[in-house]
GROMACS .gro file of C-alpha atoms in nm:
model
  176
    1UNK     CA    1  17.491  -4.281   2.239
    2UNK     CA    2  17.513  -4.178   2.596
    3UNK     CA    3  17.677  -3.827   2.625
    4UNK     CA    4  17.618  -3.474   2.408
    5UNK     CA    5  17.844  -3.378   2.190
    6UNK     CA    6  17.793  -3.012   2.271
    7UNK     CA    7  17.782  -3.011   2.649
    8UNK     CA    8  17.850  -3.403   2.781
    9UNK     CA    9  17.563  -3.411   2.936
   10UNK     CA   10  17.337  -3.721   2.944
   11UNK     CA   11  17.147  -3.774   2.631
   12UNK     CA   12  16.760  -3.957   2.646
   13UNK     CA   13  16.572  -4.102   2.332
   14UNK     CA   14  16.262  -3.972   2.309
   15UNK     CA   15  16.077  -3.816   1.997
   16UNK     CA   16  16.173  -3.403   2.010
   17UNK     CA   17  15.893  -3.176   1.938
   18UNK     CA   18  15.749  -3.160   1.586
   19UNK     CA   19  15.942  -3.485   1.474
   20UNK     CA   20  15.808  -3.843   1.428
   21UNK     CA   21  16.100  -4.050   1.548
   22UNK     CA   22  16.282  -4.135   1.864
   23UNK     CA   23  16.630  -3.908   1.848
   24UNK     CA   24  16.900  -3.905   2.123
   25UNK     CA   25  16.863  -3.533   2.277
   26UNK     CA   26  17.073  -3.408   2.580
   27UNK     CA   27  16.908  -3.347   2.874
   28UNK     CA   28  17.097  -3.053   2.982
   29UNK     CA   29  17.112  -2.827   2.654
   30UNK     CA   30  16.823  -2.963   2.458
   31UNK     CA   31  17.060  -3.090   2.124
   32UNK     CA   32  16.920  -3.327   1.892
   33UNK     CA   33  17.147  -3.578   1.770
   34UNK     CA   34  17.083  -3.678   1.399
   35UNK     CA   35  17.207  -3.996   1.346
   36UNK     CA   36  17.153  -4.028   0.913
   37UNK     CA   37  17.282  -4.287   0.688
   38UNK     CA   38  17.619  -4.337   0.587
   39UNK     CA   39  17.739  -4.250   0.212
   40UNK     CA   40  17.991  -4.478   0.003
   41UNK     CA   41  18.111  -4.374  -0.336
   42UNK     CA   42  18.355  -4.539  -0.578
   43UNK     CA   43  18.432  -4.598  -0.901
   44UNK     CA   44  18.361  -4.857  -1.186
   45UNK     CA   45  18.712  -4.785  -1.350
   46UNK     CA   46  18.735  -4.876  -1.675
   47UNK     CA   47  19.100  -4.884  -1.858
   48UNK     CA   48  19.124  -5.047  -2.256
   49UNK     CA   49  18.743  -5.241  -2.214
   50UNK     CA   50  18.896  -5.409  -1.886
   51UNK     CA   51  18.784  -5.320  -1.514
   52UNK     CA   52  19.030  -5.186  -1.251
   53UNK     CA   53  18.959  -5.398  -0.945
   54UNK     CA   54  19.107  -5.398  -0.557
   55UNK     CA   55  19.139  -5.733  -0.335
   56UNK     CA   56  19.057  -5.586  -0.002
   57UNK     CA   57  19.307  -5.578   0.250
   58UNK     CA   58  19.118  -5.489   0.571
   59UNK     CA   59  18.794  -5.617   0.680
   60UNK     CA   60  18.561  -5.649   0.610
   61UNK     CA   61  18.561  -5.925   0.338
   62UNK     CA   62  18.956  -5.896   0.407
   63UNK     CA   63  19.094  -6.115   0.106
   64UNK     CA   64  18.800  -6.078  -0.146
   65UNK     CA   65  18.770  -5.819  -0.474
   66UNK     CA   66  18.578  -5.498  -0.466
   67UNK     CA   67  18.559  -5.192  -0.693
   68UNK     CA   68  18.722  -4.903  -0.540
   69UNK     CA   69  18.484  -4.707  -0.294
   70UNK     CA   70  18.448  -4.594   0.054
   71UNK     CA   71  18.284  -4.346   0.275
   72UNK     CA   72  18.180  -4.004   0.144
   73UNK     CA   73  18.373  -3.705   0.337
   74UNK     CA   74  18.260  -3.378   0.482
   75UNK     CA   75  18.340  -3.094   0.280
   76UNK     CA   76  18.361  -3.297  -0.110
   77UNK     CA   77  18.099  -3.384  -0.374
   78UNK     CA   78  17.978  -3.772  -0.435
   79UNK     CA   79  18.234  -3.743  -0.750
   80UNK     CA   80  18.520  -3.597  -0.589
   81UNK     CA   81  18.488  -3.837  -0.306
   82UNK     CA   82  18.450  -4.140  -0.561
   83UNK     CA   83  18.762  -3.969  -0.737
   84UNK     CA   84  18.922  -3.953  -0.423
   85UNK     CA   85  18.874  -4.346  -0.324
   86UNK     CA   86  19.011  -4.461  -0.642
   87UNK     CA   87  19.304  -4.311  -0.600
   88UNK     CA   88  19.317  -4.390  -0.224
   89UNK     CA   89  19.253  -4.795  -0.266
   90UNK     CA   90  19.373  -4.870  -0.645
   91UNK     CA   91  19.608  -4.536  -0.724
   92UNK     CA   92  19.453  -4.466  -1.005
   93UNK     CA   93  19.349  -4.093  -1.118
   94UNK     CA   94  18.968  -4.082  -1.316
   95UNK     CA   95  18.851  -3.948  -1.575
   96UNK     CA   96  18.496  -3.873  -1.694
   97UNK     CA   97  18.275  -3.951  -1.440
   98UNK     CA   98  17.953  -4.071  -1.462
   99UNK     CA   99  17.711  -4.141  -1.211
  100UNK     CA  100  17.573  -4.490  -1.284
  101UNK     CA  101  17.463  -4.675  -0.997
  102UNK     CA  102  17.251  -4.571  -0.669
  103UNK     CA  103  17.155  -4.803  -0.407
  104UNK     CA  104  16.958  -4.753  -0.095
  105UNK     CA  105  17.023  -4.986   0.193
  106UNK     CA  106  16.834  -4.882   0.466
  107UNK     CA  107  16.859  -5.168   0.643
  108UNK     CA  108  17.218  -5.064   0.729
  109UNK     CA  109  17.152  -4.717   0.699
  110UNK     CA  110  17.378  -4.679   0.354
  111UNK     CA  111  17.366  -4.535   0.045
  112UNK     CA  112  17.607  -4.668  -0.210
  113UNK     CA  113  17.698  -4.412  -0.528
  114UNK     CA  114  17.913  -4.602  -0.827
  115UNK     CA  115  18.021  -4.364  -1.138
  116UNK     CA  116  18.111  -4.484  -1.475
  117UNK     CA  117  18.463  -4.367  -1.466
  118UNK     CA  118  18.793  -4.414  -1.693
  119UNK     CA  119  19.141  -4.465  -1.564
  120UNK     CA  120  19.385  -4.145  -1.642
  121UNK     CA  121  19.672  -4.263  -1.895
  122UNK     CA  122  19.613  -4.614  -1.786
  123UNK     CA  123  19.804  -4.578  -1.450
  124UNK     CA  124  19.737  -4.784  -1.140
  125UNK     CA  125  19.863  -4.958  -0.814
  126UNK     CA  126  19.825  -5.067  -0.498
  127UNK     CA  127  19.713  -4.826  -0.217
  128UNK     CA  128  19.708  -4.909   0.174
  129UNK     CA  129  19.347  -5.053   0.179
  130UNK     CA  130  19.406  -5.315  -0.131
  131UNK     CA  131  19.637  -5.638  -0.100
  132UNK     CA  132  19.590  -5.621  -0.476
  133UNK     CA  133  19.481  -5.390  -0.779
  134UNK     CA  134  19.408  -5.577  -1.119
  135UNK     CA  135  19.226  -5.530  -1.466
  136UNK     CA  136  18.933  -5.809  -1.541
  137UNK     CA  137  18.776  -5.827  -1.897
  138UNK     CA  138  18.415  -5.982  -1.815
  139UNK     CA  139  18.526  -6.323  -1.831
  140UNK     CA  140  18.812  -6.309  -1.655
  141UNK     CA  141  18.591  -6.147  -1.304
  142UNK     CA  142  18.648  -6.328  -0.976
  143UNK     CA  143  18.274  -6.360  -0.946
  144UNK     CA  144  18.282  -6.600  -0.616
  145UNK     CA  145  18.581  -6.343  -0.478
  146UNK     CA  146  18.327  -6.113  -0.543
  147UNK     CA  147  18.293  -5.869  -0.159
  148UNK     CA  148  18.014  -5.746  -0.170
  149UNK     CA  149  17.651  -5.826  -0.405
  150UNK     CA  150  17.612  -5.407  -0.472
  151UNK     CA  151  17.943  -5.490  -0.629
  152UNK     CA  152  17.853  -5.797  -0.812
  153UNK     CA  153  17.522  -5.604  -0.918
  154UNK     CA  154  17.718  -5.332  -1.044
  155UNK     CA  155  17.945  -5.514  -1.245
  156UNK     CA  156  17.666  -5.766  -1.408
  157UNK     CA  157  17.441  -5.475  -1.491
  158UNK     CA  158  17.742  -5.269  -1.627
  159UNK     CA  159  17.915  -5.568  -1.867
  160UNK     CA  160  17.569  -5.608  -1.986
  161UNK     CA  161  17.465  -5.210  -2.069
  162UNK     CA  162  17.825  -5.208  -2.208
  163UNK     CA  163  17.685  -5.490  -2.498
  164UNK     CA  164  17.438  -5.225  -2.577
  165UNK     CA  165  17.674  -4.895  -2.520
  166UNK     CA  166  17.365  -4.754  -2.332
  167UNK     CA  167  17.419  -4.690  -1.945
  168UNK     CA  168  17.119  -4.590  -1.742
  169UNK     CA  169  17.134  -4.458  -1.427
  170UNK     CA  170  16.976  -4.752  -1.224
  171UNK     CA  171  16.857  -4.651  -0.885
  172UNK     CA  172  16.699  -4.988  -0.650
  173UNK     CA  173  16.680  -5.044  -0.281
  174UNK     CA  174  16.762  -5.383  -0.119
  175UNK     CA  175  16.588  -5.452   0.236
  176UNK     CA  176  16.584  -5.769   0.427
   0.00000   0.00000   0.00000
């Protein structure tokens, strides 16, 4: 960062008075800039025991399968905006959501939300972000097409939990 927000000024790092981290503050009007991590929230859509997947059509991992999620708005709850991602990248309207997955990535500053969530009447297609939108019983899962490991994670603690019809809420961190 290089210019305020507020004013346009030049903005310093430097650790502002009563904090304990370097922040970027302007130099003319004294704003601090919080810079905090990102939130993504999607879906593990579930329609007749099978799973509602999207083949990504933008980068990254262009060309590989994901469960339907993206970045949290302003303004809308982790479920709305988890509502609102499945029906932005798969079409799809849910249905009793469930929060079921939390994990903390702070070494990319993100915070990944998945809820438990069934597909409304069944209904689903392809939205501007997905190449592709398909259903997957457990065996049938691309598991090397697989985007991203939160995904993978997701899906191999949820098949599992879904043996014993008892779905914790699993929180974890990864860190490198």
């Amino acid at each position: 960062m290089k210019f305020c927000n507020q004013c346009g000024s030049p903005v310093a790092s430097r650790i502002p008075e009563g904090d304990d981290r370097p922040r970027f503050v302007c130099e003319n009007c004294e704003h601090i800039h919080y810079q905090n991590p990102r939130v993504i929230v999607g879906c593990v859509p579930e329609v007749d025991g099978k799973i509602l997947l999207c083949k990504r059509a933008i980068q990254p991992r262009q060309g590989y399968w994901t469960l339907p999620a993206g970045f949290m708005e302003n303004g809308e709850t982790s479920v709305q905006g988890a509502a609102r991602e499945t029906w932005e990248e798969a079409r799809a309207r849910v249905g009793d959501q469930q929060l079921y997955r939390l994990f903390d990535l702070p070494y990319i500053s993100q915070v990944y939300m998945f809820y438990r969530a069934t597909v409304v009447a069944g209904e689903f297609g392809v939205g501007p972000e997905s190449s592709a939108v398909e259903l997957f019983a457990e065996h049938e899962i691309p598991w090397r097409e697989i985007a991203f490991p939160v995904v993978r994670d997701t899906l191999k603690e949820y098949f599992s939990d879904r043996r014993n019809d008892h779905y914790p809420v699993r929180v974890s961190s990864i860190t490198r």
